[in-house]
């Protein structure tokens, strides 16, 4: 008997299956999510670097001497300056409201301000508010700040009411600065103040100013663009000229605020006897 094995036939050769190959290892499932996270991190990093290079830095605060000069200028402007400007280019946003009389200690009418340090419109409006209120009393403890570096009209130079006090024989001033220029919490309104905001400022626009619950407005009476990029001293000096863009906007706004205060007081202080203020009061309807 032959010891040689039988050779497979051609049919058997054709039907024989090739040896199975081991599967090639695929891409691990964690690779794609990890790549996506890395790509997102790169985009965020690029955005932060771009923002760091393009965000304007806030200006340094003025020296004590400069600050004193600025405050002395804006709080002692002569009546003739206000009369020369009239309403100027200010927008009359002040509207009558009805509600329980808003009074403070001794029954004085209350002027209530609600805003935030980051807000460029609040930054613009604090100038005429300080100027108008200085015609009825005195501020102490005012300090400078700027609006947010990342909002419109970045780093608008202004003051803050946080930490300041106001004394007057005619009115009481209450203020709430809700956040600082970086939007960190700063002050909270009392329940009564929050009720005023909720009732008369339903659109949540700031700044919001209430005059004894007789008149109120929200927003800025002039554009922050008027003073954006200018120093505190430059703004104050510009107010000495009634023909300047700054004076027409800021002193015009201060006259409107003065008229609202006078209307709330019944025209008792002498400043309210000005023909300019009397005429502006007629538009507070």
mmCIF file of C-alpha atoms in Angstrom:
data_model
loop_
_atom_site.group_PDB
_atom_site.id
_atom_site.type_symbol
_atom_site.label_atom_id
_atom_site.label_comp_id
_atom_site.label_asym_id
_atom_site.label_seq_id
_atom_site.Cartn_x
_atom_site.Cartn_y
_atom_site.Cartn_z
ATOM 1 C CA UNK A 1 0.000 0.000 0.000
ATOM 2 C CA UNK A 2 1.315 3.372 -0.933
ATOM 3 C CA UNK A 3 2.204 5.696 1.954
ATOM 4 C CA UNK A 4 1.580 8.880 -0.038
ATOM 5 C CA UNK A 5 -1.465 10.866 0.975
ATOM 6 C CA UNK A 6 -4.254 11.359 -1.505
ATOM 7 C CA UNK A 7 -4.035 14.745 -3.202
ATOM 8 C CA UNK A 8 -7.235 16.913 -3.048
ATOM 9 C CA UNK A 9 -9.207 17.108 -6.159
ATOM 10 C CA UNK A 10 -9.581 20.402 -8.071
ATOM 11 C CA UNK A 11 -13.132 20.808 -6.757
ATOM 12 C CA UNK A 12 -11.932 20.369 -3.219
ATOM 13 C CA UNK A 13 -9.207 22.957 -3.808
ATOM 14 C CA UNK A 14 -11.768 25.484 -5.100
ATOM 15 C CA UNK A 15 -14.141 25.068 -2.140
ATOM 16 C CA UNK A 16 -11.479 25.121 0.544
ATOM 17 C CA UNK A 17 -11.772 28.347 2.690
ATOM 18 C CA UNK A 18 -8.711 30.542 3.149
ATOM 19 C CA UNK A 19 -7.339 30.669 6.676
ATOM 20 C CA UNK A 20 -9.129 33.249 8.889
ATOM 21 C CA UNK A 21 -7.249 36.508 9.490
ATOM 22 C CA UNK A 22 -7.154 38.246 12.833
ATOM 23 C CA UNK A 23 -9.215 41.472 12.807
ATOM 24 C CA UNK A 24 -7.219 44.705 12.649
ATOM 25 C CA UNK A 25 -7.596 46.778 15.819
ATOM 26 C CA UNK A 26 -9.885 49.846 15.231
ATOM 27 C CA UNK A 27 -9.497 53.418 16.562
ATOM 28 C CA UNK A 28 -10.237 53.511 20.312
ATOM 29 C CA UNK A 29 -13.615 55.045 21.133
ATOM 30 C CA UNK A 30 -12.070 57.686 23.418
ATOM 31 C CA UNK A 31 -9.932 59.252 20.677
ATOM 32 C CA UNK A 32 -12.651 61.275 18.916
ATOM 33 C CA UNK A 33 -14.146 62.856 22.077
ATOM 34 C CA UNK A 34 -10.656 63.677 23.306
ATOM 35 C CA UNK A 35 -9.789 65.304 19.997
ATOM 36 C CA UNK A 36 -12.970 67.362 20.145
ATOM 37 C CA UNK A 37 -12.163 68.553 23.666
ATOM 38 C CA UNK A 38 -8.629 69.513 22.639
ATOM 39 C CA UNK A 39 -9.923 71.419 19.596
ATOM 40 C CA UNK A 40 -12.487 73.267 21.725
ATOM 41 C CA UNK A 41 -9.832 74.148 24.292
ATOM 42 C CA UNK A 42 -7.645 75.557 21.523
ATOM 43 C CA UNK A 43 -10.498 77.725 20.220
ATOM 44 C CA UNK A 44 -11.277 79.031 23.720
ATOM 45 C CA UNK A 45 -7.599 79.760 24.369
ATOM 46 C CA UNK A 46 -7.312 81.640 21.081
ATOM 47 C CA UNK A 47 -10.429 83.681 21.936
ATOM 48 C CA UNK A 48 -9.106 84.570 25.388
ATOM 49 C CA UNK A 49 -5.752 85.623 23.972
ATOM 50 C CA UNK A 50 -7.469 87.747 21.316
ATOM 51 C CA UNK A 51 -9.734 89.304 23.915
ATOM 52 C CA UNK A 52 -6.782 90.037 26.195
ATOM 53 C CA UNK A 53 -4.976 91.869 23.393
ATOM 54 C CA UNK A 54 -8.043 93.792 22.145
ATOM 55 C CA UNK A 55 -9.761 94.742 25.442
ATOM 56 C CA UNK A 56 -8.800 98.305 26.360
ATOM 57 C CA UNK A 57 -7.308 98.762 29.809
ATOM 58 C CA UNK A 58 -9.105 101.105 32.220
ATOM 59 C CA UNK A 59 -7.380 104.444 32.787
ATOM 60 C CA UNK A 60 -5.638 105.052 36.120
ATOM 61 C CA UNK A 61 -7.719 106.996 38.656
ATOM 62 C CA UNK A 62 -6.989 110.710 38.917
ATOM 63 C CA UNK A 63 -4.776 112.049 41.668
ATOM 64 C CA UNK A 64 -6.388 113.528 44.779
ATOM 65 C CA UNK A 65 -5.617 117.042 43.574
ATOM 66 C CA UNK A 66 -7.148 116.352 40.160
ATOM 67 C CA UNK A 67 -10.171 114.706 41.755
ATOM 68 C CA UNK A 68 -10.693 117.742 43.986
ATOM 69 C CA UNK A 69 -10.413 120.037 40.963
ATOM 70 C CA UNK A 70 -12.943 117.996 38.989
ATOM 71 C CA UNK A 71 -15.499 117.950 41.802
ATOM 72 C CA UNK A 72 -15.010 121.646 42.529
ATOM 73 C CA UNK A 73 -15.620 122.447 38.872
ATOM 74 C CA UNK A 74 -18.778 120.418 38.331
ATOM 75 C CA UNK A 75 -20.437 121.309 41.644
ATOM 76 C CA UNK A 76 -19.919 125.082 41.491
ATOM 77 C CA UNK A 77 -20.944 125.928 37.942
ATOM 78 C CA UNK A 78 -22.668 129.332 37.797
ATOM 79 C CA UNK A 79 -26.398 129.636 37.136
ATOM 80 C CA UNK A 80 -25.599 131.528 33.937
ATOM 81 C CA UNK A 81 -23.965 128.370 32.562
ATOM 82 C CA UNK A 82 -27.119 126.326 33.099
ATOM 83 C CA UNK A 83 -29.320 129.059 31.650
ATOM 84 C CA UNK A 84 -27.131 129.334 28.559
ATOM 85 C CA UNK A 85 -27.480 125.591 27.866
ATOM 86 C CA UNK A 86 -31.172 125.066 28.679
ATOM 87 C CA UNK A 87 -32.121 121.533 27.633
ATOM 88 C CA UNK A 88 -29.186 121.449 25.230
ATOM 89 C CA UNK A 89 -29.029 118.141 23.392
ATOM 90 C CA UNK A 90 -30.403 116.069 26.272
ATOM 91 C CA UNK A 91 -33.299 113.717 25.617
ATOM 92 C CA UNK A 92 -36.225 114.267 27.969
ATOM 93 C CA UNK A 93 -36.893 110.730 29.186
ATOM 94 C CA UNK A 94 -38.536 111.887 32.428
ATOM 95 C CA UNK A 95 -42.191 110.848 32.649
ATOM 96 C CA UNK A 96 -44.832 111.349 35.347
ATOM 97 C CA UNK A 97 -45.745 108.350 37.491
ATOM 98 C CA UNK A 98 -48.350 107.862 40.185
ATOM 99 C CA UNK A 99 -47.914 106.139 43.493
ATOM 100 C CA UNK A 100 -47.595 106.653 47.197
ATOM 101 C CA UNK A 101 -45.369 109.655 47.878
ATOM 102 C CA UNK A 102 -41.761 108.536 48.262
ATOM 103 C CA UNK A 103 -40.391 110.320 51.317
ATOM 104 C CA UNK A 104 -37.492 109.811 53.672
ATOM 105 C CA UNK A 105 -36.391 111.156 57.032
ATOM 106 C CA UNK A 106 -38.367 114.189 58.104
ATOM 107 C CA UNK A 107 -40.728 113.784 55.186
ATOM 108 C CA UNK A 108 -38.190 114.903 52.590
ATOM 109 C CA UNK A 109 -38.911 113.800 49.014
ATOM 110 C CA UNK A 110 -36.591 110.966 47.962
ATOM 111 C CA UNK A 111 -34.615 110.826 44.740
ATOM 112 C CA UNK A 112 -33.809 107.161 44.169
ATOM 113 C CA UNK A 113 -31.085 105.966 41.790
ATOM 114 C CA UNK A 114 -30.664 102.315 40.746
ATOM 115 C CA UNK A 115 -27.739 101.311 38.534
ATOM 116 C CA UNK A 116 -24.438 99.453 38.282
ATOM 117 C CA UNK A 117 -20.803 100.411 37.892
ATOM 118 C CA UNK A 118 -20.245 98.292 34.764
ATOM 119 C CA UNK A 119 -23.057 100.075 32.883
ATOM 120 C CA UNK A 120 -21.834 102.750 30.411
ATOM 121 C CA UNK A 121 -25.228 104.486 30.433
ATOM 122 C CA UNK A 122 -25.092 104.739 34.226
ATOM 123 C CA UNK A 123 -21.555 106.096 33.878
ATOM 124 C CA UNK A 124 -22.779 108.857 31.585
ATOM 125 C CA UNK A 125 -25.831 109.711 33.693
ATOM 126 C CA UNK A 126 -23.992 110.035 37.014
ATOM 127 C CA UNK A 127 -22.378 113.259 35.785
ATOM 128 C CA UNK A 128 -25.674 115.216 35.432
ATOM 129 C CA UNK A 129 -27.162 113.548 38.520
ATOM 130 C CA UNK A 130 -24.244 114.750 40.654
ATOM 131 C CA UNK A 131 -24.376 118.210 39.101
ATOM 132 C CA UNK A 132 -28.159 118.545 39.570
ATOM 133 C CA UNK A 133 -28.190 117.231 43.136
ATOM 134 C CA UNK A 134 -25.324 119.567 44.028
ATOM 135 C CA UNK A 135 -27.727 122.458 43.398
ATOM 136 C CA UNK A 136 -29.785 121.238 46.378
ATOM 137 C CA UNK A 137 -27.138 119.758 48.701
ATOM 138 C CA UNK A 138 -23.632 118.344 49.075
ATOM 139 C CA UNK A 139 -21.936 115.044 48.228
ATOM 140 C CA UNK A 140 -19.087 113.616 50.271
ATOM 141 C CA UNK A 141 -17.077 110.478 49.625
ATOM 142 C CA UNK A 142 -17.543 110.358 45.867
ATOM 143 C CA UNK A 143 -14.889 108.226 44.179
ATOM 144 C CA UNK A 144 -14.091 107.584 40.541
ATOM 145 C CA UNK A 145 -14.644 104.460 38.500
ATOM 146 C CA UNK A 146 -15.098 103.482 34.866
ATOM 147 C CA UNK A 147 -17.669 101.394 33.058
ATOM 148 C CA UNK A 148 -16.832 97.870 31.917
ATOM 149 C CA UNK A 149 -13.894 97.316 29.577
ATOM 150 C CA UNK A 150 -15.911 94.783 27.573
ATOM 151 C CA UNK A 151 -19.226 96.623 27.148
ATOM 152 C CA UNK A 152 -20.097 99.293 24.582
ATOM 153 C CA UNK A 153 -18.351 102.616 25.169
ATOM 154 C CA UNK A 154 -15.704 100.806 27.263
ATOM 155 C CA UNK A 155 -14.053 102.471 30.252
ATOM 156 C CA UNK A 156 -16.312 105.528 30.254
ATOM 157 C CA UNK A 157 -14.915 107.667 33.066
ATOM 158 C CA UNK A 158 -17.359 108.483 35.823
ATOM 159 C CA UNK A 159 -18.015 108.308 39.558
ATOM 160 C CA UNK A 160 -19.733 105.769 41.800
ATOM 161 C CA UNK A 161 -22.388 106.382 44.425
ATOM 162 C CA UNK A 162 -21.197 103.342 46.370
ATOM 163 C CA UNK A 163 -19.711 104.639 49.619
ATOM 164 C CA UNK A 164 -20.805 108.246 49.012
ATOM 165 C CA UNK A 165 -23.170 110.263 51.190
ATOM 166 C CA UNK A 166 -25.438 113.176 50.367
ATOM 167 C CA UNK A 167 -26.881 115.843 52.641
ATOM 168 C CA UNK A 168 -29.586 118.368 51.781
ATOM 169 C CA UNK A 169 -32.218 120.375 53.597
ATOM 170 C CA UNK A 170 -34.613 119.746 50.723
ATOM 171 C CA UNK A 171 -34.307 116.150 49.511
ATOM 172 C CA UNK A 172 -32.960 112.728 50.426
ATOM 173 C CA UNK A 173 -30.874 110.783 47.938
ATOM 174 C CA UNK A 174 -30.859 106.989 47.960
ATOM 175 C CA UNK A 175 -28.663 104.976 45.606
ATOM 176 C CA UNK A 176 -27.989 101.335 44.790
ATOM 177 C CA UNK A 177 -25.022 100.228 42.680
ATOM 178 C CA UNK A 178 -25.854 96.552 42.178
ATOM 179 C CA UNK A 179 -22.475 95.413 40.822
ATOM 180 C CA UNK A 180 -18.962 96.727 40.302
ATOM 181 C CA UNK A 181 -17.395 97.333 36.885
ATOM 182 C CA UNK A 182 -16.577 93.610 36.594
ATOM 183 C CA UNK A 183 -20.172 92.676 37.464
ATOM 184 C CA UNK A 184 -19.335 91.326 40.892
ATOM 185 C CA UNK A 185 -22.139 91.845 43.453
ATOM 186 C CA UNK A 186 -21.887 95.187 45.251
ATOM 187 C CA UNK A 187 -25.177 96.388 46.773
ATOM 188 C CA UNK A 188 -28.699 95.006 47.045
ATOM 189 C CA UNK A 189 -31.873 97.108 47.098
ATOM 190 C CA UNK A 190 -34.164 96.985 50.089
ATOM 191 C CA UNK A 191 -37.538 95.284 49.555
ATOM 192 C CA UNK A 192 -39.150 98.722 49.237
ATOM 193 C CA UNK A 193 -36.575 99.843 46.662
ATOM 194 C CA UNK A 194 -36.927 96.606 44.715
ATOM 195 C CA UNK A 195 -40.681 97.181 44.636
ATOM 196 C CA UNK A 196 -40.094 100.574 42.995
ATOM 197 C CA UNK A 197 -37.839 99.025 40.374
ATOM 198 C CA UNK A 198 -40.305 96.227 39.656
ATOM 199 C CA UNK A 199 -43.236 98.628 39.396
ATOM 200 C CA UNK A 200 -41.761 101.492 37.405
ATOM 201 C CA UNK A 201 -38.853 99.847 35.589
ATOM 202 C CA UNK A 202 -40.477 96.730 34.179
ATOM 203 C CA UNK A 203 -38.058 96.711 31.251
ATOM 204 C CA UNK A 204 -35.124 96.468 33.670
ATOM 205 C CA UNK A 205 -33.336 99.382 32.015
ATOM 206 C CA UNK A 206 -30.574 101.062 33.977
ATOM 207 C CA UNK A 207 -29.975 103.589 35.230
ATOM 208 C CA UNK A 208 -33.412 103.988 36.787
ATOM 209 C CA UNK A 209 -34.201 107.202 38.669
ATOM 210 C CA UNK A 210 -37.362 107.908 40.680
ATOM 211 C CA UNK A 211 -38.273 111.414 41.863
ATOM 212 C CA UNK A 212 -40.496 111.011 44.940
ATOM 213 C CA UNK A 213 -42.804 108.697 42.950
ATOM 214 C CA UNK A 214 -43.928 111.695 40.909
ATOM 215 C CA UNK A 215 -41.532 111.361 37.984
ATOM 216 C CA UNK A 216 -39.117 108.667 36.794
ATOM 217 C CA UNK A 217 -36.906 107.670 33.896
ATOM 218 C CA UNK A 218 -34.608 104.868 32.855
ATOM 219 C CA UNK A 219 -31.699 104.872 30.456
ATOM 220 C CA UNK A 220 -29.359 107.763 29.754
ATOM 221 C CA UNK A 221 -30.522 111.221 28.720
ATOM 222 C CA UNK A 222 -27.526 111.464 26.365
ATOM 223 C CA UNK A 223 -25.186 109.017 24.678
ATOM 224 C CA UNK A 224 -22.076 107.855 26.565
ATOM 225 C CA UNK A 225 -20.255 108.418 23.283
ATOM 226 C CA UNK A 226 -20.187 112.129 24.129
ATOM 227 C CA UNK A 227 -17.636 111.551 26.909
ATOM 228 C CA UNK A 228 -16.213 108.126 26.072
ATOM 229 C CA UNK A 229 -12.426 108.231 25.908
ATOM 230 C CA UNK A 230 -12.187 111.565 27.720
ATOM 231 C CA UNK A 231 -10.520 112.037 31.102
ATOM 232 C CA UNK A 232 -12.387 113.256 34.176
ATOM 233 C CA UNK A 233 -10.570 116.581 34.008
ATOM 234 C CA UNK A 234 -11.236 117.051 30.290
ATOM 235 C CA UNK A 235 -14.955 116.461 30.811
ATOM 236 C CA UNK A 236 -15.100 118.865 33.761
ATOM 237 C CA UNK A 237 -13.230 121.589 31.867
ATOM 238 C CA UNK A 238 -15.488 121.199 28.836
ATOM 239 C CA UNK A 239 -18.506 121.971 31.016
ATOM 240 C CA UNK A 240 -17.196 125.505 31.520
ATOM 241 C CA UNK A 241 -18.119 126.278 27.920
ATOM 242 C CA UNK A 242 -21.899 126.181 27.268
ATOM 243 C CA UNK A 243 -21.248 125.679 23.559
ATOM 244 C CA UNK A 244 -19.272 122.465 24.032
ATOM 245 C CA UNK A 245 -20.772 119.121 23.090
ATOM 246 C CA UNK A 246 -20.242 117.903 26.641
ATOM 247 C CA UNK A 247 -22.003 120.893 28.222
ATOM 248 C CA UNK A 248 -25.004 120.668 25.908
ATOM 249 C CA UNK A 249 -25.467 116.989 26.808
ATOM 250 C CA UNK A 250 -24.521 116.932 30.494
ATOM 251 C CA UNK A 251 -25.794 120.328 31.661
ATOM 252 C CA UNK A 252 -28.919 119.916 29.542
ATOM 253 C CA UNK A 253 -29.534 116.636 31.369
ATOM 254 C CA UNK A 254 -28.763 118.256 34.731
ATOM 255 C CA UNK A 255 -31.365 120.939 33.989
ATOM 256 C CA UNK A 256 -34.005 118.295 33.233
ATOM 257 C CA UNK A 257 -33.194 116.475 36.477
ATOM 258 C CA UNK A 258 -33.302 119.793 38.360
ATOM 259 C CA UNK A 259 -36.733 120.521 36.887
ATOM 260 C CA UNK A 260 -38.037 117.113 38.018
ATOM 261 C CA UNK A 261 -36.721 117.706 41.537
ATOM 262 C CA UNK A 262 -38.229 121.210 41.653
ATOM 263 C CA UNK A 263 -41.564 119.894 40.425
ATOM 264 C CA UNK A 264 -41.472 117.250 43.167
ATOM 265 C CA UNK A 265 -40.620 119.883 45.792
ATOM 266 C CA UNK A 266 -43.214 122.417 44.758
ATOM 267 C CA UNK A 267 -40.580 124.890 43.553
ATOM 268 C CA UNK A 268 -39.434 125.910 47.038
ATOM 269 C CA UNK A 269 -35.602 126.310 46.635
ATOM 270 C CA UNK A 270 -34.337 129.424 44.870
ATOM 271 C CA UNK A 271 -32.792 127.378 42.055
ATOM 272 C CA UNK A 272 -36.330 126.442 41.042
ATOM 273 C CA UNK A 273 -37.224 130.064 40.302
ATOM 274 C CA UNK A 274 -34.956 130.090 37.247
ATOM 275 C CA UNK A 275 -36.827 130.822 34.031
ATOM 276 C CA UNK A 276 -34.939 127.944 32.401
ATOM 277 C CA UNK A 277 -36.110 125.463 35.040
ATOM 278 C CA UNK A 278 -39.651 126.821 34.991
ATOM 279 C CA UNK A 279 -39.828 126.316 31.242
ATOM 280 C CA UNK A 280 -38.474 122.784 31.458
ATOM 281 C CA UNK A 281 -41.011 121.931 34.158
ATOM 282 C CA UNK A 282 -43.786 122.639 31.651
ATOM 283 C CA UNK A 283 -42.522 119.708 29.556
ATOM 284 C CA UNK A 284 -42.766 117.268 32.475
ATOM 285 C CA UNK A 285 -46.270 116.064 31.727
#
